[in-house]
PDB file of C-alpha atoms in Angstrom:
ATOM      1  CA  MET A   1      20.470  27.828   5.763  1.00  0.00           C
ATOM      2  CA  LYS A   2      21.639  25.435   3.110  1.00  0.00           C
ATOM      3  CA  LEU A   3      19.113  23.198   1.548  1.00  0.00           C
ATOM      4  CA  SER A   4      20.625  20.159   3.251  1.00  0.00           C
ATOM      5  CA  ASP A   5      20.325  21.914   6.615  1.00  0.00           C
ATOM      6  CA  LEU A   6      16.624  22.596   5.896  1.00  0.00           C
ATOM      7  CA  GLU A   7      16.105  18.960   4.995  1.00  0.00           C
ATOM      8  CA  ALA A   8      17.680  17.987   8.197  1.00  0.00           C
ATOM      9  CA  GLU A   9      15.642  20.281  10.352  1.00  0.00           C
ATOM     10  CA  PHE A  10      12.271  19.335   8.853  1.00  0.00           C
ATOM     11  CA  THR A  11      13.201  15.716   8.857  1.00  0.00           C
ATOM     12  CA  ARG A  12      13.703  15.979  12.580  1.00  0.00           C
ATOM     13  CA  LEU A  13      10.544  17.988  13.053  1.00  0.00           C
ATOM     14  CA  GLY A  14       8.628  15.362  11.013  1.00  0.00           C
ATOM     15  CA  LYS A  15       9.585  12.795  13.455  1.00  0.00           C
ATOM     16  CA  SER A  16       9.058  14.794  16.649  1.00  0.00           C
ATOM     17  CA  ASP A  17       6.106  17.254  16.022  1.00  0.00           C
ATOM     18  CA  PRO A  18       5.017  17.128  12.372  1.00  0.00           C
ATOM     19  CA  PHE A  19       1.666  18.869  12.579  1.00  0.00           C
ATOM     20  CA  TRP A  20       2.967  21.830  14.563  1.00  0.00           C
ATOM     21  CA  ALA A  21       6.017  21.978  12.109  1.00  0.00           C
ATOM     22  CA  VAL A  22       3.507  22.455   9.262  1.00  0.00           C
ATOM     23  CA  LEU A  23       1.252  24.880  10.952  1.00  0.00           C
ATOM     24  CA  SER A  24       2.735  26.500  14.080  1.00  0.00           C
ATOM     25  CA  ASN A  25      -0.472  27.884  15.671  1.00  0.00           C
ATOM     26  CA  PRO A  26      -0.013  28.894  19.373  1.00  0.00           C
ATOM     27  CA  GLY A  27      -0.936  26.100  21.727  1.00  0.00           C
ATOM     28  CA  THR A  28      -0.524  23.315  19.247  1.00  0.00           C
ATOM     29  CA  GLU A  29       3.109  22.383  19.886  1.00  0.00           C
ATOM     30  CA  GLY A  30       3.993  18.995  21.527  1.00  0.00           C
ATOM     31  CA  GLY A  31       1.476  16.995  19.484  1.00  0.00           C
ATOM     32  CA  LYS A  32      -1.545  19.075  20.682  1.00  0.00           C
ATOM     33  CA  TRP A  33      -3.021  19.595  17.163  1.00  0.00           C
ATOM     34  CA  ASP A  34      -6.564  18.021  16.590  1.00  0.00           C
ATOM     35  CA  ARG A  35      -6.084  16.081  13.506  1.00  0.00           C
ATOM     36  CA  ALA A  36      -9.546  16.881  12.062  1.00  0.00           C
ATOM     37  CA  GLU A  37      -9.087  20.572  12.822  1.00  0.00           C
ATOM     38  CA  PHE A  38      -5.663  20.535  11.259  1.00  0.00           C
ATOM     39  CA  PHE A  39      -6.951  19.247   8.039  1.00  0.00           C
ATOM     40  CA  ARG A  40      -9.955  21.485   8.114  1.00  0.00           C
ATOM     41  CA  THR A  41      -7.485  24.396   8.074  1.00  0.00           C
ATOM     42  CA  GLY A  42      -6.270  23.064   4.711  1.00  0.00           C
ATOM     43  CA  GLU A  43      -9.645  22.717   3.240  1.00  0.00           C
ATOM     44  CA  THR A  44     -10.354  26.369   4.133  1.00  0.00           C
ATOM     45  CA  ASP A  45      -7.173  27.592   2.598  1.00  0.00           C
ATOM     46  CA  VAL A  46      -7.643  25.719  -0.645  1.00  0.00           C
ATOM     47  CA  GLN A  47     -11.211  26.860  -1.000  1.00  0.00           C
ATOM     48  CA  HIS A  48     -10.293  30.425  -0.267  1.00  0.00           C
ATOM     49  CA  THR A  49      -7.460  30.434  -2.854  1.00  0.00           C
ATOM     50  CA  LEU A  50      -9.690  28.873  -5.597  1.00  0.00           C
ATOM     51  CA  ALA A  51     -12.469  31.423  -4.859  1.00  0.00           C
ATOM     52  CA  GLU A  52      -9.876  34.269  -5.048  1.00  0.00           C
ATOM     53  CA  LEU A  53      -8.842  32.944  -8.521  1.00  0.00           C
ATOM     54  CA  ALA A  54     -12.437  32.805  -9.550  1.00  0.00           C
ATOM     55  CA  GLU A  55     -13.037  36.392  -8.385  1.00  0.00           C
ATOM     56  CA  LEU A  56     -10.102  37.332 -10.645  1.00  0.00           C
ATOM     57  CA  GLY A  57     -11.746  35.780 -13.525  1.00  0.00           C
ATOM     58  CA  ILE A  58      -9.551  32.759 -13.688  1.00  0.00           C
ATOM     59  CA  ASP A  59     -11.084  29.465 -14.392  1.00  0.00           C
ATOM     60  CA  VAL A  60      -8.400  26.967 -13.165  1.00  0.00           C
ATOM     61  CA  ALA A  61      -8.284  23.724 -15.167  1.00  0.00           C
ATOM     62  CA  ARG A  62      -8.885  20.769 -12.808  1.00  0.00           C
ATOM     63  CA  GLY A  63      -6.491  18.267 -14.153  1.00  0.00           C
ATOM     64  CA  SER A  64      -3.229  18.007 -12.092  1.00  0.00           C
ATOM     65  CA  ALA A  65      -2.179  20.104  -9.193  1.00  0.00           C
ATOM     66  CA  MET A  66       1.136  20.296  -7.126  1.00  0.00           C
ATOM     67  CA  ASP A  67       1.280  21.155  -3.422  1.00  0.00           C
ATOM     68  CA  PHE A  68       4.899  22.448  -3.050  1.00  0.00           C
ATOM     69  CA  GLY A  69       6.200  22.011   0.378  1.00  0.00           C
ATOM     70  CA  CYS A  70       3.282  19.699   1.267  1.00  0.00           C
ATOM     71  CA  GLY A  71       4.437  18.493   4.730  1.00  0.00           C
ATOM     72  CA  VAL A  72       1.997  15.859   5.863  1.00  0.00           C
ATOM     73  CA  GLY A  73      -0.575  16.763   3.181  1.00  0.00           C
ATOM     74  CA  ARG A  74      -2.669  19.406   4.829  1.00  0.00           C
ATOM     75  CA  LEU A  75      -3.234  21.143   1.443  1.00  0.00           C
ATOM     76  CA  THR A  76      -2.656  18.156  -0.770  1.00  0.00           C
ATOM     77  CA  GLN A  77      -5.732  16.344   0.475  1.00  0.00           C
ATOM     78  CA  PRO A  78      -8.274  19.049  -0.290  1.00  0.00           C
ATOM     79  CA  LEU A  79      -6.501  19.609  -3.665  1.00  0.00           C
ATOM     80  CA  ALA A  80      -7.047  15.978  -4.475  1.00  0.00           C
ATOM     81  CA  ARG A  81     -10.801  16.580  -3.969  1.00  0.00           C
ATOM     82  CA  GLU A  82     -10.787  19.412  -6.428  1.00  0.00           C
ATOM     83  CA  PHE A  83      -8.395  18.089  -9.161  1.00  0.00           C
ATOM     84  CA  SER A  84      -8.096  14.836 -10.987  1.00  0.00           C
ATOM     85  CA  GLU A  85      -4.531  14.451  -9.503  1.00  0.00           C
ATOM     86  CA  ALA A  86      -2.742  16.095  -6.514  1.00  0.00           C
ATOM     87  CA  VAL A  87       1.017  15.619  -6.120  1.00  0.00           C
ATOM     88  CA  GLY A  88       2.559  16.745  -2.812  1.00  0.00           C
ATOM     89  CA  VAL A  89       6.219  17.598  -2.837  1.00  0.00           C
ATOM     90  CA  ASP A  90       8.482  17.936   0.130  1.00  0.00           C
ATOM     91  CA  ILE A  91      12.024  17.932   1.183  1.00  0.00           C
ATOM     92  CA  ALA A  92      11.530  15.798   4.345  1.00  0.00           C
ATOM     93  CA  SER A  93      11.135  12.118   3.901  1.00  0.00           C
ATOM     94  CA  SER A  94       9.623  11.797   7.398  1.00  0.00           C
ATOM     95  CA  MET A  95       6.843  14.167   6.447  1.00  0.00           C
ATOM     96  CA  ILE A  96       6.149  12.240   3.185  1.00  0.00           C
ATOM     97  CA  ALA A  97       5.888   9.015   5.005  1.00  0.00           C
ATOM     98  CA  ILE A  98       3.152  10.347   7.291  1.00  0.00           C
ATOM     99  CA  ALA A  99       1.394  12.090   4.370  1.00  0.00           C
ATOM    100  CA  ASN A 100       1.145   8.740   2.554  1.00  0.00           C
ATOM    101  CA  ASP A 101      -0.349   7.031   5.642  1.00  0.00           C
ATOM    102  CA  LEU A 102      -2.820   9.777   6.181  1.00  0.00           C
ATOM    103  CA  SER A 103      -3.974   9.974   2.527  1.00  0.00           C
ATOM    104  CA  SER A 104      -4.373   6.282   1.844  1.00  0.00           C
ATOM    105  CA  ASP A 105      -8.114   6.748   1.146  1.00  0.00           C
ATOM    106  CA  LEU A 106      -7.325   9.237  -1.681  1.00  0.00           C
ATOM    107  CA  PRO A 107      -5.988   7.212  -4.700  1.00  0.00           C
ATOM    108  CA  ASN A 108      -5.463  10.334  -6.722  1.00  0.00           C
ATOM    109  CA  CYS A 109      -3.123  11.888  -4.089  1.00  0.00           C
ATOM    110  CA  LYS A 110       0.556  11.182  -4.619  1.00  0.00           C
ATOM    111  CA  PHE A 111       3.562  12.268  -2.507  1.00  0.00           C
ATOM    112  CA  VAL A 112       7.183  12.697  -3.660  1.00  0.00           C
ATOM    113  CA  VAL A 113      10.431  13.647  -1.810  1.00  0.00           C
ATOM    114  CA  ASN A 114      12.471  16.291  -3.548  1.00  0.00           C
ATOM    115  CA  THR A 115      15.817  17.326  -1.908  1.00  0.00           C
ATOM    116  CA  ARG A 116      17.243  18.993  -5.094  1.00  0.00           C
ATOM    117  CA  ASP A 117      17.377  22.672  -5.731  1.00  0.00           C
ATOM    118  CA  ASP A 118      15.223  22.086  -8.789  1.00  0.00           C
ATOM    119  CA  LEU A 119      12.164  20.108  -9.793  1.00  0.00           C
ATOM    120  CA  SER A 120      13.836  18.335 -12.689  1.00  0.00           C
ATOM    121  CA  GLN A 121      12.115  14.992 -11.658  1.00  0.00           C
ATOM    122  CA  PHE A 122       8.853  16.420 -13.134  1.00  0.00           C
ATOM    123  CA  PRO A 123       8.571  16.802 -16.943  1.00  0.00           C
ATOM    124  CA  ALA A 124       7.581  20.217 -18.444  1.00  0.00           C
ATOM    125  CA  ALA A 125       3.954  21.188 -18.609  1.00  0.00           C
ATOM    126  CA  SER A 126       2.896  18.635 -15.940  1.00  0.00           C
ATOM    127  CA  PHE A 127       0.545  20.728 -13.865  1.00  0.00           C
ATOM    128  CA  ASP A 128      -2.481  23.082 -14.196  1.00  0.00           C
ATOM    129  CA  PHE A 129      -2.143  24.552 -10.766  1.00  0.00           C
ATOM    130  CA  ILE A 130       0.817  24.872  -8.360  1.00  0.00           C
ATOM    131  CA  TYR A 131       0.065  25.944  -4.840  1.00  0.00           C
ATOM    132  CA  SER A 132       2.392  26.654  -1.826  1.00  0.00           C
ATOM    133  CA  HIS A 133       1.732  28.162   1.471  1.00  0.00           C
ATOM    134  CA  ILE A 134       4.094  29.130   4.341  1.00  0.00           C
ATOM    135  CA  VAL A 135       6.938  27.225   2.515  1.00  0.00           C
ATOM    136  CA  PHE A 136       9.106  29.691   0.654  1.00  0.00           C
ATOM    137  CA  GLN A 137       9.451  31.834   3.894  1.00  0.00           C
ATOM    138  CA  HIS A 138      11.803  29.103   5.243  1.00  0.00           C
ATOM    139  CA  MET A 139      14.225  29.109   2.328  1.00  0.00           C
ATOM    140  CA  GLU A 140      17.085  31.386   1.481  1.00  0.00           C
ATOM    141  CA  PRO A 141      16.201  33.432  -1.656  1.00  0.00           C
ATOM    142  CA  ARG A 142      18.673  31.608  -3.865  1.00  0.00           C
ATOM    143  CA  TYR A 143      16.550  28.549  -3.428  1.00  0.00           C
ATOM    144  CA  SER A 144      12.987  29.948  -3.337  1.00  0.00           C
ATOM    145  CA  LEU A 145      13.476  32.041  -6.480  1.00  0.00           C
ATOM    146  CA  ALA A 146      14.958  29.005  -8.272  1.00  0.00           C
ATOM    147  CA  TYR A 147      11.834  27.090  -7.538  1.00  0.00           C
ATOM    148  CA  MET A 148       9.603  29.869  -8.696  1.00  0.00           C
ATOM    149  CA  ARG A 149      11.437  29.890 -11.999  1.00  0.00           C
ATOM    150  CA  GLU A 150      10.736  26.102 -12.247  1.00  0.00           C
ATOM    151  CA  PHE A 151       7.057  26.647 -11.760  1.00  0.00           C
ATOM    152  CA  GLY A 152       7.037  28.323 -15.191  1.00  0.00           C
ATOM    153  CA  ARG A 153       8.551  25.177 -16.784  1.00  0.00           C
ATOM    154  CA  LEU A 154       6.079  22.980 -14.961  1.00  0.00           C
ATOM    155  CA  LEU A 155       2.837  24.844 -15.663  1.00  0.00           C
ATOM    156  CA  ARG A 156       0.828  24.150 -18.727  1.00  0.00           C
ATOM    157  CA  ASP A 157      -0.250  27.119 -20.804  1.00  0.00           C
ATOM    158  CA  GLU A 158      -2.822  29.107 -19.056  1.00  0.00           C
ATOM    159  CA  GLY A 159      -1.931  27.275 -15.816  1.00  0.00           C
ATOM    160  CA  CYS A 160      -1.919  29.150 -12.511  1.00  0.00           C
ATOM    161  CA  THR A 161       0.056  29.339  -9.395  1.00  0.00           C
ATOM    162  CA  ALA A 162      -0.778  30.860  -5.904  1.00  0.00           C
ATOM    163  CA  PHE A 163       2.003  31.033  -3.201  1.00  0.00           C
ATOM    164  CA  GLN A 164       2.900  32.830  -0.042  1.00  0.00           C
ATOM    165  CA  VAL A 165       6.102  34.715   0.471  1.00  0.00           C
ATOM    166  CA  LEU A 166       7.524  37.194   3.072  1.00  0.00           C
ATOM    167  CA  VAL A 167       8.565  40.612   1.737  1.00  0.00           C
ATOM    168  CA  PRO A 168      10.749  43.019   3.649  1.00  0.00           C
ATOM    169  CA  ASP A 169       8.764  45.820   5.252  1.00  0.00           C
ATOM    170  CA  GLY A 170      11.847  48.186   5.497  1.00  0.00           C
ATOM    171  CA  THR A 171      12.445  47.572   9.270  1.00  0.00           C
ATOM    172  CA  HIS A 172      15.145  45.393  10.726  1.00  0.00           C
ATOM    173  CA  ARG A 173      17.441  45.910   7.777  1.00  0.00           C
ATOM    174  CA  LEU A 174      20.532  44.638   9.505  1.00  0.00           C
ATOM    175  CA  LEU A 175      18.863  41.290  10.325  1.00  0.00           C
ATOM    176  CA  GLY A 176      17.508  40.956   6.790  1.00  0.00           C
ATOM    177  CA  TRP A 177      21.025  41.790   5.451  1.00  0.00           C
ATOM    178  CA  ALA A 178      22.601  39.122   7.743  1.00  0.00           C
ATOM    179  CA  LYS A 179      20.045  36.445   6.744  1.00  0.00           C
ATOM    180  CA  ARG A 180      20.736  37.194   3.008  1.00  0.00           C
ATOM    181  CA  TRP A 181      24.483  37.363   3.040  1.00  0.00           C
ATOM    182  CA  MET A 182      25.727  35.524   6.109  1.00  0.00           C
ATOM    183  CA  PRO A 183      23.116  32.760   6.620  1.00  0.00           C
ATOM    184  CA  GLY A 184      25.668  30.137   7.545  1.00  0.00           C
ATOM    185  CA  MET A 185      27.192  32.230  10.358  1.00  0.00           C
ATOM    186  CA  LEU A 186      23.767  33.347  11.602  1.00  0.00           C
ATOM    187  CA  GLY A 187      22.516  29.789  11.637  1.00  0.00           C
ATOM    188  CA  ALA A 188      25.580  28.632  13.537  1.00  0.00           C
ATOM    189  CA  ILE A 189      25.005  31.172  16.187  1.00  0.00           C
ATOM    190  CA  ARG A 190      21.242  30.256  16.610  1.00  0.00           C
ATOM    191  CA  ARG A 191      22.133  26.608  16.867  1.00  0.00           C
ATOM    192  CA  MET A 192      24.568  27.311  19.676  1.00  0.00           C
ATOM    193  CA  ARG A 193      21.902  29.327  21.447  1.00  0.00           C
ATOM    194  CA  ASN A 194      19.304  26.573  20.845  1.00  0.00           C
ATOM    195  CA  HIS A 195      21.665  23.756  21.990  1.00  0.00           C
ATOM    196  CA  GLY A 196      21.048  21.894  18.794  1.00  0.00           C
ATOM    197  CA  ALA A 197      17.220  22.091  18.830  1.00  0.00           C
ATOM    198  CA  PRO A 198      15.558  22.398  15.465  1.00  0.00           C
ATOM    199  CA  ILE A 199      15.477  25.811  14.026  1.00  0.00           C
ATOM    200  CA  ILE A 200      12.844  27.234  11.658  1.00  0.00           C
ATOM    201  CA  GLU A 201      14.339  30.237   9.893  1.00  0.00           C
ATOM    202  CA  LEU A 202      12.363  33.015   8.134  1.00  0.00           C
ATOM    203  CA  TYR A 203      13.583  34.744   4.923  1.00  0.00           C
ATOM    204  CA  GLY A 204      12.077  37.631   2.798  1.00  0.00           C
ATOM    205  CA  VAL A 205      12.307  38.252  -0.881  1.00  0.00           C
ATOM    206  CA  THR A 206      11.197  41.391  -2.695  1.00  0.00           C
ATOM    207  CA  HIS A 207       8.261  41.685  -4.934  1.00  0.00           C
ATOM    208  CA  GLY A 208      10.558  42.673  -7.861  1.00  0.00           C
ATOM    209  CA  GLU A 209      12.673  39.517  -7.250  1.00  0.00           C
ATOM    210  CA  VAL A 210       9.481  37.344  -7.383  1.00  0.00           C
ATOM    211  CA  ALA A 211       8.232  39.052 -10.506  1.00  0.00           C
ATOM    212  CA  GLU A 212      11.543  38.554 -12.173  1.00  0.00           C
ATOM    213  CA  ALA A 213      11.663  34.912 -11.286  1.00  0.00           C
ATOM    214  CA  LEU A 214       8.217  34.145 -12.483  1.00  0.00           C
ATOM    215  CA  ALA A 215       8.680  36.149 -15.759  1.00  0.00           C
ATOM    216  CA  ALA A 216      11.799  33.924 -16.532  1.00  0.00           C
ATOM    217  CA  GLY A 217       9.305  31.042 -16.670  1.00  0.00           C
ATOM    218  CA  GLY A 218       6.638  32.930 -18.599  1.00  0.00           C
ATOM    219  CA  ILE A 219       4.402  33.556 -15.544  1.00  0.00           C
ATOM    220  CA  GLU A 220       2.688  36.988 -15.173  1.00  0.00           C
ATOM    221  CA  ILE A 221       1.639  38.133 -11.811  1.00  0.00           C
ATOM    222  CA  ILE A 222      -2.118  38.858 -12.037  1.00  0.00           C
ATOM    223  CA  ALA A 223      -2.691  39.920  -8.346  1.00  0.00           C
ATOM    224  CA  THR A 224      -1.201  39.961  -4.803  1.00  0.00           C
ATOM    225  CA  ARG A 225      -3.096  39.726  -1.523  1.00  0.00           C
ATOM    226  CA  ASP A 226      -1.915  40.367   2.041  1.00  0.00           C
ATOM    227  CA  ASP A 227      -1.302  37.188   4.102  1.00  0.00           C
ATOM    228  CA  PRO A 228      -1.397  37.258   7.986  1.00  0.00           C
ATOM    229  CA  ASN A 229       1.802  35.158   8.295  1.00  0.00           C
ATOM    230  CA  GLY A 230       4.884  37.237   8.782  1.00  0.00           C
ATOM    231  CA  GLY A 231       8.030  37.676  10.828  1.00  0.00           C
ATOM    232  CA  ARG A 232      10.230  40.326  12.234  1.00  0.00           C
ATOM    233  CA  GLY A 233      10.935  42.828   9.437  1.00  0.00           C
ATOM    234  CA  THR A 234       8.663  41.176   6.949  1.00  0.00           C
ATOM    235  CA  ARG A 235       4.927  41.085   5.923  1.00  0.00           C
ATOM    236  CA  GLY A 236       3.130  38.100   4.304  1.00  0.00           C
ATOM    237  CA  LEU A 237       2.077  38.275   0.684  1.00  0.00           C
ATOM    238  CA  VAL A 238       0.196  35.889  -1.523  1.00  0.00           C
ATOM    239  CA  ILE A 239       1.174  36.004  -5.195  1.00  0.00           C
ATOM    240  CA  TYR A 240      -1.251  34.909  -7.894  1.00  0.00           C
ATOM    241  CA  GLY A 241       0.254  34.180 -11.275  1.00  0.00           C
ATOM    242  CA  ARG A 242      -0.726  32.767 -14.707  1.00  0.00           C
ATOM    243  CA  LYS A 243       1.386  31.098 -17.338  1.00  0.00           C
ATOM    244  CA  ARG A 244       1.151  32.872 -20.663  1.00  0.00           C
ATOM    245  CA  SER A 245       0.189  30.756 -23.565  1.00  0.00           C
TER     246      SER A 245
END
């Protein structure tokens, strides 16, 4: 799926069912998410991630944080309570509009649309922490790995990142190959079957590819943790990395 198609899909979902598009828990589709509970899940995720980093001996500077793929701000809001500034970045303008409305009481919370295949709108060394959860799994590897390389440019020395990816588990190799090398054809087939309804694709990247992309930006992987999110032929993994000084 091209980045422009991803933008179109999540823009549509942002207008029709934004909370479910961000966190697709069973029984929450069709506007059934309780808003307070939805944002509590973000608070839990952020606190768990920061606690994991503390257990790894990493004292994260609490200056500026980025929530990459922020959606409606589920994670950006709790980051704004932990950092001096939190910047949410998303490809869908419809999501950003909702995020701004829902975070009006947090003056240190900012939201930005980014439809490019890079993060060049942000200057180098802008952030102490970059966080992303259940976002990269929806991008073709050519895009997700490029953004990971950008993380190295954007992090300050000793800055940290934590993000979730899907890695192939060795099953359904044919499906993984088709998604990687024939995404356009596979997407066209799915759209015909779905009669034009929004499609949320899942893509995997290998641990080696992630390590190489991060190393290109000077980030060293310091730990990995299993993540319950996954899809057919993949398993979820959280990557913890630190920018070398």
